[in-house]
Coordinates of C-alpha atoms in Angstrom, one line a residue:
A1187 CA 176.5 -13.1 177.6
Q1188 CA 175.8 -10.0 179.7
F1189 CA 172.5 -8.4 180.3
T1190 CA 172.5 -4.8 181.4
N1191 CA 169.5 -2.6 182.3
F1192 CA 167.3 -5.7 181.9
S1193 CA 163.7 -5.7 183.2
G1194 CA 161.2 -8.5 182.7
S1195 CA 159.2 -11.3 184.3
Y1196 CA 159.0 -15.0 183.6
P1197 CA 157.7 -18.2 185.2
D1198 CA 159.8 -20.3 187.5
G1199 CA 161.9 -22.8 185.6
A1200 CA 162.5 -20.4 182.6
H1201 CA 165.9 -20.8 180.9
L1202 CA 168.1 -18.5 178.9
Y1203 CA 168.8 -19.8 175.4
L1204 CA 170.9 -18.9 172.4
S1205 CA 168.8 -20.0 169.5
S1206 CA 169.0 -20.4 165.7
D1207 CA 165.4 -18.9 165.4
I1208 CA 162.6 -17.5 167.5
H1209 CA 161.1 -21.0 168.0
A1210 CA 164.4 -22.5 169.5
T1211 CA 164.6 -25.1 166.9
N1212 CA 168.4 -25.4 167.5
Y1213 CA 169.6 -23.9 170.8
I1214 CA 172.2 -23.8 173.5
D1215 CA 170.8 -23.7 177.0
L1216 CA 172.7 -21.2 179.1
G1217 CA 170.9 -22.2 182.3
P1218 CA 168.1 -21.1 184.5
A1219 CA 167.0 -17.4 184.2
R1220 CA 168.3 -16.0 187.5
F1221 CA 167.2 -12.4 187.6
S1222 CA 164.3 -10.1 186.7
Y1223 CA 166.1 -6.8 186.5
G1224 CA 169.6 -5.3 186.5
V1225 CA 172.8 -6.9 185.3
D1226 CA 173.7 -10.6 185.1
L1227 CA 176.3 -12.7 183.3
Y1228 CA 176.0 -16.1 181.6
G1229 CA 178.8 -18.3 180.3
I1230 CA 178.8 -19.3 176.6
P1231 CA 180.7 -22.5 175.6
L1232 CA 184.0 -21.5 174.0
D1233 CA 183.4 -23.5 170.8
T1234 CA 180.0 -21.8 170.1
K1235 CA 179.8 -20.2 166.7
L1236 CA 177.5 -17.2 167.5
S1237 CA 176.6 -16.6 163.9
N1238 CA 174.6 -19.9 164.1
Y1239 CA 172.6 -18.6 167.1
P1240 CA 171.5 -15.0 166.4
Y1241 CA 168.8 -15.0 169.0
L1242 CA 168.9 -14.7 172.7
G1243 CA 165.7 -15.7 174.5
I1244 CA 164.0 -16.6 177.7
Y1245 CA 162.4 -20.0 177.2
A1246 CA 159.6 -21.5 179.4
T1247 CA 160.7 -25.1 179.7
S1248 CA 157.4 -26.1 181.3
S1249 CA 155.3 -25.0 178.4
S1250 CA 158.0 -25.2 175.6
L1251 CA 157.5 -21.6 174.6
M1252 CA 159.9 -18.8 173.8
L1253 CA 158.7 -16.0 176.1
Y1254 CA 161.1 -13.2 175.0
Y1255 CA 163.7 -13.0 172.4
A1256 CA 166.1 -10.5 170.9
K1257 CA 168.2 -10.7 167.8
M1258 CA 171.9 -10.1 168.7
Q1259 CA 173.9 -7.7 166.7

């Protein structure tokens, strides 16, 4: 997954998730959020069926909340 022209803020410990819905009921954790602006790349497991995970979000693991999300097209 590639972010371009991204700008945002989030707490320490936030992770980037591919998710089945905006509540991260079913998700794939792509790892810690590493940036707050610019461009960054995250690996997606090769066997991932992206149609099952239409949302990309930043998830606060400490509070179990989806902070930001976007529906992928």
